[in-house]
mmCIF file of C-alpha atoms and ligand atoms in Angstrom:
data_model
loop_
_atom_site.group_PDB
_atom_site.id
_atom_site.type_symbol
_atom_site.label_atom_id
_atom_site.label_comp_id
_atom_site.label_asym_id
_atom_site.label_seq_id
_atom_site.Cartn_x
_atom_site.Cartn_y
_atom_site.Cartn_z
ATOM 1 C CA MET S 1 -20.789 -77.913 -4.142
ATOM 2 C CA ALA S 2 -24.656 -77.872 -2.711
ATOM 3 C CA LEU S 3 -26.329 -81.509 -2.615
ATOM 4 C CA LEU S 4 -29.243 -81.630 -5.390
ATOM 5 C CA ILE S 5 -31.949 -83.488 -3.451
ATOM 6 C CA GLY S 6 -35.629 -84.076 -4.014
ATOM 7 C CA CYS S 7 -37.834 -86.595 -4.318
ATOM 8 C CA HIS S 8 -41.057 -87.690 -6.312
ATOM 9 C CA LEU S 9 -44.129 -85.204 -6.435
ATOM 10 C CA SER S 10 -47.281 -84.714 -8.031
ATOM 11 C CA SER S 11 -48.060 -83.142 -11.385
ATOM 12 C CA SER S 12 -50.878 -82.605 -11.515
ATOM 13 C CA ARG S 13 -51.222 -78.748 -10.588
ATOM 14 C CA GLY S 14 -48.264 -77.682 -13.025
ATOM 15 C CA TYR S 15 -44.746 -77.093 -13.034
ATOM 16 C CA LEU S 16 -44.388 -73.762 -11.026
ATOM 17 C CA HIS S 17 -46.417 -75.820 -8.065
ATOM 18 C CA MET S 18 -44.032 -78.840 -7.913
ATOM 19 C CA ALA S 19 -40.984 -76.391 -8.050
ATOM 20 C CA ARG S 20 -42.480 -74.564 -4.959
ATOM 21 C CA GLU S 21 -42.978 -77.512 -3.352
ATOM 22 C CA ALA S 22 -39.925 -78.914 -3.695
ATOM 23 C CA MET S 23 -38.589 -75.345 -1.605
ATOM 24 C CA SER S 24 -41.122 -75.949 0.671
ATOM 25 C CA LEU S 25 -39.682 -79.825 1.641
ATOM 26 C CA GLY S 26 -35.746 -78.120 1.357
ATOM 27 C CA ALA S 27 -35.060 -79.673 -1.890
ATOM 28 C CA ASN S 28 -33.667 -77.808 -5.036
ATOM 29 C CA THR S 29 -34.856 -80.262 -7.474
ATOM 30 C CA PHE S 30 -37.837 -83.293 -8.189
ATOM 31 C CA GLN S 31 -39.007 -86.154 -10.387
ATOM 32 C CA PHE S 32 -42.626 -85.957 -11.635
ATOM 33 C CA PHE S 33 -44.835 -88.518 -13.564
ATOM 34 C CA THR S 34 -44.977 -86.983 -17.195
ATOM 35 C CA ARG S 35 -48.503 -88.351 -17.141
ATOM 36 C CA ASN S 36 -50.662 -90.702 -15.387
ATOM 37 C CA PRO S 37 -49.067 -94.594 -14.846
ATOM 38 C CA ARG S 38 -51.489 -95.667 -17.460
ATOM 39 C CA GLY S 39 -50.165 -93.585 -19.846
ATOM 40 C CA GLY S 40 -52.974 -91.678 -21.098
ATOM 41 C CA ASN S 41 -52.797 -88.756 -22.515
ATOM 42 C CA ALA S 42 -50.759 -85.644 -20.539
ATOM 43 C CA LYS S 43 -52.214 -82.444 -19.552
ATOM 44 C CA ALA S 44 -51.655 -80.009 -22.390
ATOM 45 C CA LEU S 45 -48.103 -77.377 -21.334
ATOM 46 C CA ASP S 46 -49.482 -73.729 -20.124
ATOM 47 C CA PRO S 47 -47.063 -71.219 -21.390
ATOM 48 C CA ALA S 48 -47.018 -69.104 -18.358
ATOM 49 C CA ASP S 49 -46.484 -71.831 -16.375
ATOM 50 C CA ILE S 50 -43.834 -73.174 -17.791
ATOM 51 C CA ALA S 51 -42.338 -69.281 -17.837
ATOM 52 C CA ALA S 52 -42.974 -69.478 -14.049
ATOM 53 C CA PHE S 53 -41.274 -72.300 -13.502
ATOM 54 C CA ARG S 54 -38.047 -71.795 -14.730
ATOM 55 C CA ALA S 55 -37.506 -68.494 -14.065
ATOM 56 C CA CYS S 56 -38.256 -70.114 -10.335
ATOM 57 C CA ALA S 57 -35.891 -72.475 -10.878
ATOM 58 C CA GLU S 58 -33.356 -70.421 -12.390
ATOM 59 C CA GLU S 59 -33.332 -68.080 -9.122
ATOM 60 C CA ASN S 60 -33.166 -70.716 -6.594
ATOM 61 C CA ALA S 61 -30.625 -72.634 -8.281
ATOM 62 C CA PHE S 62 -32.434 -75.818 -9.050
ATOM 63 C CA GLY S 63 -31.011 -78.479 -10.041
ATOM 64 C CA GLN S 64 -31.585 -80.591 -13.745
ATOM 65 C CA ILE S 65 -35.353 -81.706 -13.174
ATOM 66 C CA LEU S 66 -35.991 -85.830 -13.793
ATOM 67 C CA ALA S 67 -39.201 -86.341 -15.574
ATOM 68 C CA HIS S 68 -39.820 -90.083 -15.203
ATOM 69 C CA ALA S 69 -41.974 -92.015 -17.973
ATOM 70 C CA PRO S 70 -45.152 -94.075 -17.253
ATOM 71 C CA TYR S 71 -43.593 -96.760 -15.535
ATOM 72 C CA THR S 72 -46.397 -98.977 -17.322
ATOM 73 C CA LEU S 73 -44.500 -98.336 -20.440
ATOM 74 C CA ASN S 74 -42.479 -101.555 -22.215
ATOM 75 C CA GLY S 75 -40.694 -100.572 -25.573
ATOM 76 C CA CYS S 76 -40.297 -104.403 -25.531
ATOM 77 C CA SER S 77 -43.512 -105.900 -25.111
ATOM 78 C CA ALA S 78 -44.149 -109.190 -27.545
ATOM 79 C CA ASP S 79 -47.283 -107.073 -28.691
ATOM 80 C CA PRO S 80 -46.618 -104.586 -31.334
ATOM 81 C CA ALA S 81 -49.365 -102.604 -30.097
ATOM 82 C CA ILE S 82 -48.036 -101.971 -26.932
ATOM 83 C CA ARG S 83 -44.383 -101.292 -28.502
ATOM 84 C CA ASP S 84 -46.079 -99.155 -30.743
ATOM 85 C CA PHE S 85 -47.899 -97.359 -27.725
ATOM 86 C CA ALA S 86 -44.539 -96.621 -25.489
ATOM 87 C CA ARG S 87 -42.818 -95.210 -28.607
ATOM 88 C CA ARG S 88 -45.707 -92.804 -29.292
ATOM 89 C CA THR S 89 -45.692 -92.262 -25.508
ATOM 90 C CA MET S 90 -41.897 -91.334 -25.553
ATOM 91 C CA ALA S 91 -41.781 -88.972 -28.213
ATOM 92 C CA ASP S 92 -44.444 -87.199 -27.423
ATOM 93 C CA ASP S 93 -42.816 -87.050 -24.074
ATOM 94 C CA LEU S 94 -39.550 -85.350 -25.334
ATOM 95 C CA LEU S 95 -41.090 -83.354 -27.442
ATOM 96 C CA ARG S 96 -42.704 -81.641 -24.431
ATOM 97 C CA MET S 97 -39.867 -81.787 -22.515
ATOM 98 C CA GLU S 98 -38.035 -79.274 -24.597
ATOM 99 C CA ALA S 99 -40.277 -76.630 -23.230
ATOM 100 C CA THR S 100 -38.149 -77.138 -20.343
ATOM 101 C CA PRO S 101 -34.537 -77.767 -22.080
ATOM 102 C CA GLY S 102 -31.322 -79.442 -20.450
ATOM 103 C CA ASN S 103 -33.327 -81.732 -18.178
ATOM 104 C CA LEU S 104 -33.622 -85.544 -17.320
ATOM 105 C CA TYR S 105 -36.157 -87.917 -18.605
ATOM 106 C CA ASN S 106 -35.984 -91.353 -17.507
ATOM 107 C CA PHE S 107 -37.500 -94.882 -18.221
ATOM 108 C CA HIS S 108 -37.746 -98.351 -17.173
ATOM 109 C CA PRO S 109 -36.142 -100.107 -19.989
ATOM 110 C CA GLY S 110 -39.079 -102.624 -19.970
ATOM 111 C CA SER S 111 -39.671 -106.075 -19.556
ATOM 112 C CA HIS S 112 -39.028 -108.900 -22.563
ATOM 113 C CA VAL S 113 -42.253 -111.197 -21.608
ATOM 114 C CA GLY S 114 -39.860 -113.994 -22.314
ATOM 115 C CA GLN S 115 -38.609 -113.093 -25.488
ATOM 116 C CA GLY S 116 -35.510 -112.791 -24.305
ATOM 117 C CA VAL S 117 -32.676 -110.391 -23.353
ATOM 118 C CA ASP S 118 -31.772 -109.645 -26.777
ATOM 119 C CA THR S 119 -35.211 -109.889 -28.790
ATOM 120 C CA GLY S 120 -35.958 -106.894 -25.240
ATOM 121 C CA ILE S 121 -32.285 -104.885 -25.748
ATOM 122 C CA GLY S 122 -32.950 -104.872 -30.201
ATOM 123 C CA PHE S 123 -36.772 -103.180 -29.254
ATOM 124 C CA ILE S 124 -35.776 -100.872 -26.990
ATOM 125 C CA ALA S 125 -32.913 -99.503 -29.128
ATOM 126 C CA ASP S 126 -35.332 -99.576 -32.016
ATOM 127 C CA MET S 127 -37.255 -97.074 -29.957
ATOM 128 C CA LEU S 128 -34.336 -94.811 -28.650
ATOM 129 C CA ASN S 129 -33.565 -94.521 -32.319
ATOM 130 C CA ALA S 130 -37.131 -93.573 -33.749
ATOM 131 C CA VAL S 131 -37.435 -91.054 -31.295
ATOM 132 C CA LEU S 132 -34.182 -89.587 -30.350
ATOM 133 C CA PHE S 133 -33.563 -86.609 -32.544
ATOM 134 C CA ASP S 134 -30.874 -84.234 -33.597
ATOM 135 C CA GLY S 135 -30.492 -81.729 -31.460
ATOM 136 C CA MET S 136 -33.005 -82.205 -29.113
ATOM 137 C CA HIS S 137 -32.120 -80.818 -25.386
ATOM 138 C CA THR S 138 -32.729 -83.629 -22.757
ATOM 139 C CA THR S 139 -30.949 -86.662 -21.521
ATOM 140 C CA VAL S 140 -33.083 -89.827 -22.114
ATOM 141 C CA LEU S 141 -31.854 -91.913 -18.532
ATOM 142 C CA LEU S 142 -32.112 -95.718 -19.028
ATOM 143 C CA GLU S 143 -33.148 -96.324 -14.765
ATOM 144 C CA THR S 144 -30.932 -99.491 -13.066
ATOM 145 C CA MET S 145 -33.657 -102.174 -12.637
ATOM 146 C CA ALA S 146 -33.883 -105.167 -9.695
ATOM 147 C CA GLY S 147 -34.059 -107.375 -12.204
ATOM 148 C CA LYS S 148 -37.819 -108.727 -11.149
ATOM 149 C CA GLY S 149 -39.301 -111.065 -13.498
ATOM 150 C CA SER S 150 -38.243 -110.814 -16.932
ATOM 151 C CA GLU S 151 -36.966 -106.830 -16.732
ATOM 152 C CA ILE S 152 -34.085 -105.950 -18.604
ATOM 153 C CA GLY S 153 -31.522 -103.742 -17.378
ATOM 154 C CA GLY S 154 -30.833 -105.189 -13.791
ATOM 155 C CA ARG S 155 -27.130 -106.104 -15.369
ATOM 156 C CA PHE S 156 -24.840 -102.651 -16.217
ATOM 157 C CA GLU S 157 -24.395 -104.982 -19.414
ATOM 158 C CA GLU S 158 -27.810 -105.097 -20.697
ATOM 159 C CA LEU S 159 -27.483 -100.911 -20.519
ATOM 160 C CA ARG S 160 -24.644 -101.025 -21.750
ATOM 161 C CA ALA S 161 -26.030 -103.511 -25.022
ATOM 162 C CA ILE S 162 -28.721 -100.752 -25.613
ATOM 163 C CA ILE S 163 -26.431 -97.631 -25.694
ATOM 164 C CA ASP S 164 -24.166 -99.565 -28.101
ATOM 165 C CA ARG S 165 -27.270 -100.233 -30.097
ATOM 166 C CA VAL S 166 -28.380 -96.388 -30.179
ATOM 167 C CA GLU S 167 -27.716 -93.977 -33.262
ATOM 168 C CA LEU S 168 -27.923 -90.881 -30.832
ATOM 169 C CA HIS S 169 -26.128 -92.183 -27.813
ATOM 170 C CA ASP S 170 -24.686 -88.910 -27.384
ATOM 171 C CA ARG S 171 -28.610 -88.444 -26.031
ATOM 172 C CA LEU S 172 -28.020 -91.108 -23.597
ATOM 173 C CA GLY S 173 -27.724 -91.717 -19.846
ATOM 174 C CA VAL S 174 -28.414 -93.638 -16.471
ATOM 175 C CA CYS S 175 -29.833 -92.923 -13.920
ATOM 176 C CA LEU S 176 -29.198 -95.240 -10.691
ATOM 177 C CA ASP S 177 -31.874 -96.757 -8.072
ATOM 178 C CA THR S 178 -30.391 -97.858 -4.887
ATOM 179 C CA CYS S 179 -32.963 -100.246 -4.385
ATOM 180 C CA HIS S 180 -32.551 -101.540 -7.701
ATOM 181 C CA VAL S 181 -29.070 -102.110 -8.013
ATOM 182 C CA HIS S 182 -28.889 -103.623 -4.262
ATOM 183 C CA ASP S 183 -31.955 -105.435 -5.571
ATOM 184 C CA ALA S 184 -30.139 -106.720 -8.107
ATOM 185 C CA GLY S 185 -27.299 -108.413 -6.780
ATOM 186 C CA TYR S 186 -24.789 -105.118 -6.607
ATOM 187 C CA ASP S 187 -23.497 -105.129 -2.936
ATOM 188 C CA ILE S 188 -23.464 -101.027 -2.946
ATOM 189 C CA VAL S 189 -23.651 -101.729 1.306
ATOM 190 C CA GLY S 190 -20.062 -104.125 1.493
ATOM 191 C CA ASP S 191 -18.590 -102.752 -1.742
ATOM 192 C CA LEU S 192 -19.440 -99.495 -3.385
ATOM 193 C CA GLU S 193 -16.495 -99.050 -4.715
ATOM 194 C CA GLY S 194 -16.429 -102.239 -6.485
ATOM 195 C CA VAL S 195 -19.810 -101.700 -7.847
ATOM 196 C CA LEU S 196 -19.215 -98.016 -9.061
ATOM 197 C CA ALA S 197 -15.696 -99.401 -10.511
ATOM 198 C CA GLU S 198 -18.078 -102.083 -12.506
ATOM 199 C CA PHE S 199 -20.431 -99.175 -14.046
ATOM 200 C CA ASP S 200 -16.884 -97.844 -14.806
ATOM 201 C CA ARG S 201 -16.073 -100.581 -16.555
ATOM 202 C CA ILE S 202 -19.229 -101.516 -18.339
ATOM 203 C CA ILE S 203 -20.993 -98.396 -18.829
ATOM 204 C CA GLY S 204 -18.800 -95.217 -17.789
ATOM 205 C CA LEU S 205 -19.425 -93.506 -15.234
ATOM 206 C CA ASP S 206 -19.063 -90.733 -17.799
ATOM 207 C CA ARG S 207 -23.221 -91.944 -18.397
ATOM 208 C CA LEU S 208 -24.150 -91.725 -14.842
ATOM 209 C CA LYS S 209 -26.587 -88.153 -14.911
ATOM 210 C CA ALA S 210 -29.083 -88.950 -11.675
ATOM 211 C CA LEU S 211 -29.436 -91.135 -8.563
ATOM 212 C CA HIS S 212 -32.964 -92.869 -7.222
ATOM 213 C CA ILE S 213 -31.996 -92.903 -3.247
ATOM 214 C CA ASN S 214 -34.119 -95.419 -1.633
ATOM 215 C CA ASP S 215 -33.813 -97.871 1.316
ATOM 216 C CA SER S 216 -34.885 -102.033 0.417
ATOM 217 C CA LEU S 217 -37.225 -104.193 1.918
ATOM 218 C CA ASN S 218 -35.321 -106.612 0.925
ATOM 219 C CA PRO S 219 -31.805 -108.111 1.042
ATOM 220 C CA CYS S 220 -29.180 -107.410 -1.634
ATOM 221 C CA GLY S 221 -29.865 -109.940 -4.750
ATOM 222 C CA ALA S 222 -34.059 -109.954 -3.364
ATOM 223 C CA ARG S 223 -35.129 -109.395 -7.516
ATOM 224 C CA LYS S 224 -38.079 -107.661 -5.449
ATOM 225 C CA ASP S 225 -38.084 -104.090 -5.971
ATOM 226 C CA ARG S 226 -39.861 -102.743 -2.937
ATOM 227 C CA HIS S 227 -38.958 -99.213 -1.803
ATOM 228 C CA ALA S 228 -37.982 -98.676 1.927
ATOM 229 C CA LYS S 229 -37.889 -95.840 3.636
ATOM 230 C CA ILE S 230 -34.217 -94.373 4.136
ATOM 231 C CA GLY S 231 -32.848 -95.966 7.052
ATOM 232 C CA GLU S 232 -35.538 -99.103 7.605
ATOM 233 C CA GLY S 233 -34.110 -101.131 5.282
ATOM 234 C CA HIS S 234 -31.455 -103.334 3.552
ATOM 235 C CA ILE S 235 -29.043 -100.691 2.569
ATOM 236 C CA GLY S 236 -29.394 -98.540 5.698
ATOM 237 C CA LEU S 237 -28.482 -95.122 6.617
ATOM 238 C CA PRO S 238 -24.299 -95.280 6.707
ATOM 239 C CA ALA S 239 -24.306 -96.857 3.594
ATOM 240 C CA ILE S 240 -26.635 -94.170 1.949
ATOM 241 C CA ALA S 241 -24.474 -91.671 3.178
ATOM 242 C CA ARG S 242 -21.144 -93.029 2.058
ATOM 243 C CA ILE S 243 -23.156 -93.166 -1.538
ATOM 244 C CA ILE S 244 -24.255 -89.505 -1.494
ATOM 245 C CA SER S 245 -21.416 -88.199 -0.129
ATOM 246 C CA HIS S 246 -19.134 -90.226 -2.814
ATOM 247 C CA PRO S 247 -16.789 -88.179 -4.693
ATOM 248 C CA ALA S 248 -17.968 -89.912 -8.353
ATOM 249 C CA LEU S 249 -21.935 -89.097 -7.209
ATOM 250 C CA ARG S 250 -21.866 -86.232 -4.989
ATOM 251 C CA HIS S 251 -22.479 -83.703 -7.913
ATOM 252 C CA LEU S 252 -25.165 -85.799 -9.526
ATOM 253 C CA PRO S 253 -29.268 -84.772 -8.511
ATOM 254 C CA MET S 254 -30.492 -87.317 -5.935
ATOM 255 C CA LEU S 255 -34.242 -87.890 -6.188
ATOM 256 C CA LEU S 256 -36.050 -89.995 -2.588
ATOM 257 C CA GLU S 257 -38.585 -92.293 -4.374
ATOM 258 C CA THR S 258 -39.472 -93.793 -0.858
ATOM 259 C CA PRO S 259 -43.299 -94.606 0.833
ATOM 260 C CA ASN S 260 -43.687 -90.645 2.242
ATOM 261 C CA ASP S 261 -46.139 -87.980 2.330
ATOM 262 C CA LEU S 262 -44.491 -84.468 1.923
ATOM 263 C CA ASP S 263 -43.343 -84.511 5.687
ATOM 264 C CA GLY S 264 -41.657 -87.402 5.197
ATOM 265 C CA TYR S 265 -40.149 -85.943 2.271
ATOM 266 C CA ALA S 266 -39.084 -83.414 4.418
ATOM 267 C CA ALA S 267 -37.352 -85.242 7.058
ATOM 268 C CA GLU S 268 -35.431 -87.788 4.821
ATOM 269 C CA ILE S 269 -34.332 -84.317 2.911
ATOM 270 C CA ALA S 270 -33.128 -83.110 6.205
ATOM 271 C CA LEU S 271 -31.234 -86.609 7.353
ATOM 272 C CA LEU S 272 -30.057 -86.294 3.839
ATOM 273 C CA LYS S 273 -28.364 -82.882 3.487
ATOM 274 C CA GLU S 274 -27.200 -83.700 7.444
ATOM 275 C CA HIS S 275 -25.121 -87.288 6.181
ATOM 276 C CA HIS S 276 -24.186 -85.135 3.121
ATOM 277 C CA ALA S 277 -19.813 -85.046 3.817
HETATM 278 FE FE1 FE E 301 -38.098 -95.893 -11.676
HETATM 279 FE FE1 FE E 302 -36.413 -95.591 -9.016
HETATM 280 ZN ZN1 ZN E 303 -38.319 -99.355 -8.028
#
């Protein structure tokens, strides 16, 4: 199966533009923010743009695309107004996603801001129970986090605990971010097999639906969440080549979130294709 590879793109010019931009970079998938990071109103969907995008993606054998919730969204804030805002934003995003059925919606579980992991996990599950709906055509992904500050999702056990509390958990999956898991202390450089075995034991590899491919400016366990260009960080190209070629991972959509302009992304996409066995 061909590598499903892409990068984060700006959504300001619509879906068809993103698909064409992805193709110009050598990509066959992409990631985008559903709205600006401050989480304001999303632009109205343009039915003609959506139809043209769907035809283009089909014709060019695109993999699933990954919509990313605003990273400021915090469904486990201590402030009820912020939790409510997160819930309404996600509910709106998931309705909009029905226009492009069969794709992926990724979000950061959130930061418990001192309330404790269990309280935070409870709020996140409450939000998911409120926004997931019967018959939806999107898979919602919990992103593995670096564990910076009071972030939830730095441990596989925390993601498992959220999934366990969600009624429509068949609509849930996980997006593994290489920089984040490395930052959280999982040694994907020295012991990829061990990390994947642990993921499988705690969450289940069948839940893994996408990868964020990033190098890291910091060593394993640093909990800093600073992405580096591929091959310019503490993960390094050989480890990333093993990840993208691993039998348990090689079929998944892989999205770059490295500090690059479009030319830089095109070069990294070519590099990953070259190292995909
Ligand atoms: Fe993210
Ligand atoms: Fe990420
Ligand atoms: Zn990150």
